[in-house]
CSV table of C-alpha atoms and ligand atoms in Angstrom, one decimal:
chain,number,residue,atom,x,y,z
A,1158,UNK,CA,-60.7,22.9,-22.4
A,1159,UNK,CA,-62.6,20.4,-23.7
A,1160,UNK,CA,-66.3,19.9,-24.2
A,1161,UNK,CA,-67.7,16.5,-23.4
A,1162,UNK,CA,-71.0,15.2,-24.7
A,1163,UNK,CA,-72.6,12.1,-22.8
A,1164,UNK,CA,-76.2,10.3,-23.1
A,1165,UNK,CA,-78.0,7.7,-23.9
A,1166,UNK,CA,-77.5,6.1,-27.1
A,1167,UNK,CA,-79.7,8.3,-29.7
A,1168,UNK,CA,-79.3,11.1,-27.8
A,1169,UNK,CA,-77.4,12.9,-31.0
A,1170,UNK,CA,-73.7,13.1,-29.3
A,1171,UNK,CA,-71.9,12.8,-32.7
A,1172,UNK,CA,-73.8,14.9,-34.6
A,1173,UNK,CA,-74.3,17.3,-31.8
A,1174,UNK,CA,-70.2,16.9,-31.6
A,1175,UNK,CA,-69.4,18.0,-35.6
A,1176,UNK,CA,-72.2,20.6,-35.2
A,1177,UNK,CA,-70.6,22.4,-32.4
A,1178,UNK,CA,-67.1,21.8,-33.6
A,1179,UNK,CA,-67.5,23.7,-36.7
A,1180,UNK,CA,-69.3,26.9,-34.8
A,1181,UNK,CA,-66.7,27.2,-32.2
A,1182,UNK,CA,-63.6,25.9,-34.3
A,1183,UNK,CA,-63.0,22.9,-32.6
A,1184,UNK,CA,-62.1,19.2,-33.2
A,1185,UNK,CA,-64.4,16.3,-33.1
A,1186,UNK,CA,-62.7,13.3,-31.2
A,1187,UNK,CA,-65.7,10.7,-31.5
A,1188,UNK,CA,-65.1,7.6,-29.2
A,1189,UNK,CA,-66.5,4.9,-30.8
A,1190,UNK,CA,-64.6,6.0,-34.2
A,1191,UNK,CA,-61.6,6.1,-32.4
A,1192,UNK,CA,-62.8,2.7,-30.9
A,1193,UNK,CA,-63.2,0.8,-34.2
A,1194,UNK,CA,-59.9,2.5,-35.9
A,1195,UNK,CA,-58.2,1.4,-32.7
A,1196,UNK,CA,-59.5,-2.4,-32.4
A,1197,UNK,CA,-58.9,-2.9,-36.4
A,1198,UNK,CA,-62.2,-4.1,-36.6
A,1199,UNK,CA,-64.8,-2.9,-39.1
A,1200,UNK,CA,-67.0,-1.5,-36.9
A,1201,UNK,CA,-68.4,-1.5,-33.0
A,1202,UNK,CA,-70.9,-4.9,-33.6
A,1203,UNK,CA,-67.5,-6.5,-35.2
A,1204,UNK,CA,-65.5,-5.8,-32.3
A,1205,UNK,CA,-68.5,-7.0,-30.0
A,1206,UNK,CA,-68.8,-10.6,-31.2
A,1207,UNK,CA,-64.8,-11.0,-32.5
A,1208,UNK,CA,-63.8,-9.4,-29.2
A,1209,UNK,CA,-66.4,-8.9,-26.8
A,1210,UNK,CA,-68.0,-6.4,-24.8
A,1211,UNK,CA,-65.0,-6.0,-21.7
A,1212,UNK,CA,-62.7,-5.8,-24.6
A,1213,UNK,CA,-64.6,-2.8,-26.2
A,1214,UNK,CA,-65.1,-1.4,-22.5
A,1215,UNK,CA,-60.9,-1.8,-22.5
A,1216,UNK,CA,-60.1,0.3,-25.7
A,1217,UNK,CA,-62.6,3.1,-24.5
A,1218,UNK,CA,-60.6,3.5,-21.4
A,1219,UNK,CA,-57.6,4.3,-23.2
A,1220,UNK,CA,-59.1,6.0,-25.8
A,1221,UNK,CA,-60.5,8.3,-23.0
A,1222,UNK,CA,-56.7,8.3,-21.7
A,1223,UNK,CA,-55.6,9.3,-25.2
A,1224,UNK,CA,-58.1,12.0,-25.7
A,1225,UNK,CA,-57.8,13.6,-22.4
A,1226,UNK,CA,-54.4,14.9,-22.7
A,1227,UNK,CA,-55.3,16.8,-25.7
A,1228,UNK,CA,-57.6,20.1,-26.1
A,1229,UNK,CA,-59.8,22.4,-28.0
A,1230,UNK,CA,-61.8,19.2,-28.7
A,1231,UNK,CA,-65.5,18.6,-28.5
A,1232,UNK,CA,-65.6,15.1,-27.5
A,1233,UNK,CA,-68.6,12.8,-28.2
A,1234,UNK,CA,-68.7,9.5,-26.1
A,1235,UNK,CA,-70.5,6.3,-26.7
A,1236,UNK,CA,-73.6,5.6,-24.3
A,1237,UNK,CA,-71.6,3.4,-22.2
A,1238,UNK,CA,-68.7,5.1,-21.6
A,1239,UNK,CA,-70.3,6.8,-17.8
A,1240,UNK,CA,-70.7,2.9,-16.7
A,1241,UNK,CA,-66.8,3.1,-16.2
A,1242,UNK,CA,-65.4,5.5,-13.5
A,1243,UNK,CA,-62.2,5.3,-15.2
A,1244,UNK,CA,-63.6,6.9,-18.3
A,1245,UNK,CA,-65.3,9.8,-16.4
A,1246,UNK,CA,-62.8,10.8,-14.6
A,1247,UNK,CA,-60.1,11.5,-17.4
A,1248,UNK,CA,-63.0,12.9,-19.3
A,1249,UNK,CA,-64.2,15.1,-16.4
A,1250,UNK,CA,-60.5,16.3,-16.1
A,1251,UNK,CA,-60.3,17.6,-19.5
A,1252,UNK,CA,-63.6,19.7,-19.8
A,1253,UNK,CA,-67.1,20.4,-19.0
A,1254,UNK,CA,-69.4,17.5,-19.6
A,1255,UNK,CA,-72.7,18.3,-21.0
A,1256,UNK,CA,-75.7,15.8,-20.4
A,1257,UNK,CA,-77.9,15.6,-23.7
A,1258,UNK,CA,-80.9,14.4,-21.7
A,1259,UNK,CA,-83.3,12.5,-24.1
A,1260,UNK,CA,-86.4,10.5,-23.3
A,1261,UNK,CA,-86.5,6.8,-24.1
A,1262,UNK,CA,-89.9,7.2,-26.2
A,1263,UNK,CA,-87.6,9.8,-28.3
A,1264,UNK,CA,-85.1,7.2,-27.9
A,1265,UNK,CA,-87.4,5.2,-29.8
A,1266,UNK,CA,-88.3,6.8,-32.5
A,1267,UNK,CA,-84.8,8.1,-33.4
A,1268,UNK,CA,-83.3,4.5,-33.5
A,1269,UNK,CA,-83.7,1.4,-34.7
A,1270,UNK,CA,-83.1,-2.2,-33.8
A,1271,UNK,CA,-81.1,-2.9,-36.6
A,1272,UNK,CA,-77.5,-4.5,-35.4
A,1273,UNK,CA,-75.6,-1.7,-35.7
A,1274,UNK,CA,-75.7,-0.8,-31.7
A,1275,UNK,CA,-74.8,-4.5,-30.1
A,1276,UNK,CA,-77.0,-3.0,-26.7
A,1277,UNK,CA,-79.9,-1.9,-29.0
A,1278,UNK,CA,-81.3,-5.3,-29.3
A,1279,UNK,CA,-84.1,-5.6,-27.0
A,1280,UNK,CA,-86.6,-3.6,-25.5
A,1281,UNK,CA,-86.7,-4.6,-22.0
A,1282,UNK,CA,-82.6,-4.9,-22.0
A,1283,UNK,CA,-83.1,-1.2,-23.6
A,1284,UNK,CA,-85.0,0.1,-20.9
A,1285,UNK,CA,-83.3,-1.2,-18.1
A,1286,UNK,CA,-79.8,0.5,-19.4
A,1287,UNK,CA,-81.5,3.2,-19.5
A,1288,UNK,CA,-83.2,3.4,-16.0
A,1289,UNK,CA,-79.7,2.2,-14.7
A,1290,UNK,CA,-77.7,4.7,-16.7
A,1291,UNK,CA,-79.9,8.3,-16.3
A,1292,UNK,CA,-79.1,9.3,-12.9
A,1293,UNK,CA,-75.2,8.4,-14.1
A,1294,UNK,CA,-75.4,10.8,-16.7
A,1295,UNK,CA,-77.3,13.1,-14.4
A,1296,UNK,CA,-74.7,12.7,-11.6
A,1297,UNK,CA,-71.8,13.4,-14.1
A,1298,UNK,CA,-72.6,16.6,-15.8
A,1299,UNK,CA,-71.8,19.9,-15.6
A,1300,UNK,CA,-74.9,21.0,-17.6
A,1301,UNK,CA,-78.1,19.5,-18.9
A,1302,UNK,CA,-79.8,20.2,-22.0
A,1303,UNK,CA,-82.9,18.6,-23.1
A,1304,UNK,CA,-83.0,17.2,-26.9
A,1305,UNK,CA,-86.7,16.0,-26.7
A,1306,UNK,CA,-88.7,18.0,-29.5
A,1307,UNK,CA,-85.7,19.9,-30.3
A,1308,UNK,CA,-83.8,20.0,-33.5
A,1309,UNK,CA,-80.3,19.7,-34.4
A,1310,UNK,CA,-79.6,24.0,-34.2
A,1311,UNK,CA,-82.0,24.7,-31.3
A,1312,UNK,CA,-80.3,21.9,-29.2
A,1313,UNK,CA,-76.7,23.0,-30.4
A,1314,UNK,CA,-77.9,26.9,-29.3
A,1315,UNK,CA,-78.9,25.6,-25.9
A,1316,UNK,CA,-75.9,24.2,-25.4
A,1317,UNK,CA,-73.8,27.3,-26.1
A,1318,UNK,CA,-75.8,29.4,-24.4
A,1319,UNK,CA,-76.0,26.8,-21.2
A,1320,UNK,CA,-71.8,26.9,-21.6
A,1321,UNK,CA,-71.2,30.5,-21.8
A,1322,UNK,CA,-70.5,31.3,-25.5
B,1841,S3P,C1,-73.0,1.8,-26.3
B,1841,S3P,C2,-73.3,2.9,-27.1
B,1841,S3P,C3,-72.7,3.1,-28.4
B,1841,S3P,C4,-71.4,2.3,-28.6
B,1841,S3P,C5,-71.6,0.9,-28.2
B,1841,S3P,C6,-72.1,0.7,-26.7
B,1841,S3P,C7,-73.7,1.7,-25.0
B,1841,S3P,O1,-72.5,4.5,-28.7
B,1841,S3P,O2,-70.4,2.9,-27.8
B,1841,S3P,O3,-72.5,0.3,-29.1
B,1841,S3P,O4,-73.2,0.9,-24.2
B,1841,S3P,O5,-74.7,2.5,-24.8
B,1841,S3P,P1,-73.7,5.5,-29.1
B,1841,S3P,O6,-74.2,6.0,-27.8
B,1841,S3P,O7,-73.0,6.6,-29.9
B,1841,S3P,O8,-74.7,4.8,-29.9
């Protein structure tokens, strides 16, 4: 079984992801790492304006295929990855999925516009992503935890308590 963590960019996935993986003896499989190593680009905004955005959608999908078939993994996704029905359902197949429900205003204090996150650019585009994207994550999940005015161990608790262990 795996453990999948999805949410809204900021929402802590890969840190939540090494925290847990270390408590329970798991491995991390982060996404967009896996992304990057796999598109031989130097990073997620590389592969955006070399490649574009379908062909980072692409390598998700079959780094989601990849990842699937393996276990014991705590797997942190990138924000996008419940846009593609694809995605969810290898990911869904594989383990519980765990919504780390954050508000945008905590959004927006965790991250900055700074480049590094091509669809962190602009507010408005920022907050309609997020309007379309929330009942998505909501819809997919097994279990919800709340990160808002929570820190790294209490959120990490809540979501071993919320998944049994
Ligand atoms: C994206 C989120 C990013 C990364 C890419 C696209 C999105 O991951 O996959 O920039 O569409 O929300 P994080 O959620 O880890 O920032």
């Amino acid at each position: 079984m795996n453990i999948v963590l999805i949410g809204f960019m900021g929402s802590g996935k890969s840190t939540i992801a090494k925290n847990l993986a270390q408590k329970l003896g798991m491995k991390v499989a982060d996404m967009d790492n896996l992304t990057v190593e796999a598109s031989g680009r130097k990073n997620i905004k590389q592969i955006f304006e070399k490649d574009g955005e379908t062909a980072f959608r692409e390598l998700e999908i079959k780094i989601a295929k990849k990842i699937a078939k393996k276990d014991n993994q705590i797997i942190a996704t990138g924000g996008g990855a419940i846009m593609n029905k694809i995605i969810l359902d290898y990911l869904k197949m594989s383990g519980k999925v765990i919504y780390l429900k954050t508000s945008i205003e905590s959004i927006f204090t965790r991250i900055r516009v700074n480049g590094d996150r091509p669809l962190f650019q602009n507010f408005h585009e920022i907050k309609r992503l997020f309007k379309l994207r929330e009942p998505l994550y909501k819809a997919y999940s097994d279990i919800i935890v709340v990160t808002d005015k929570k820190n790294l161990d209490q959120v990490v608790e809540e979501v071993l308590t919320k998944y049994g262990r």
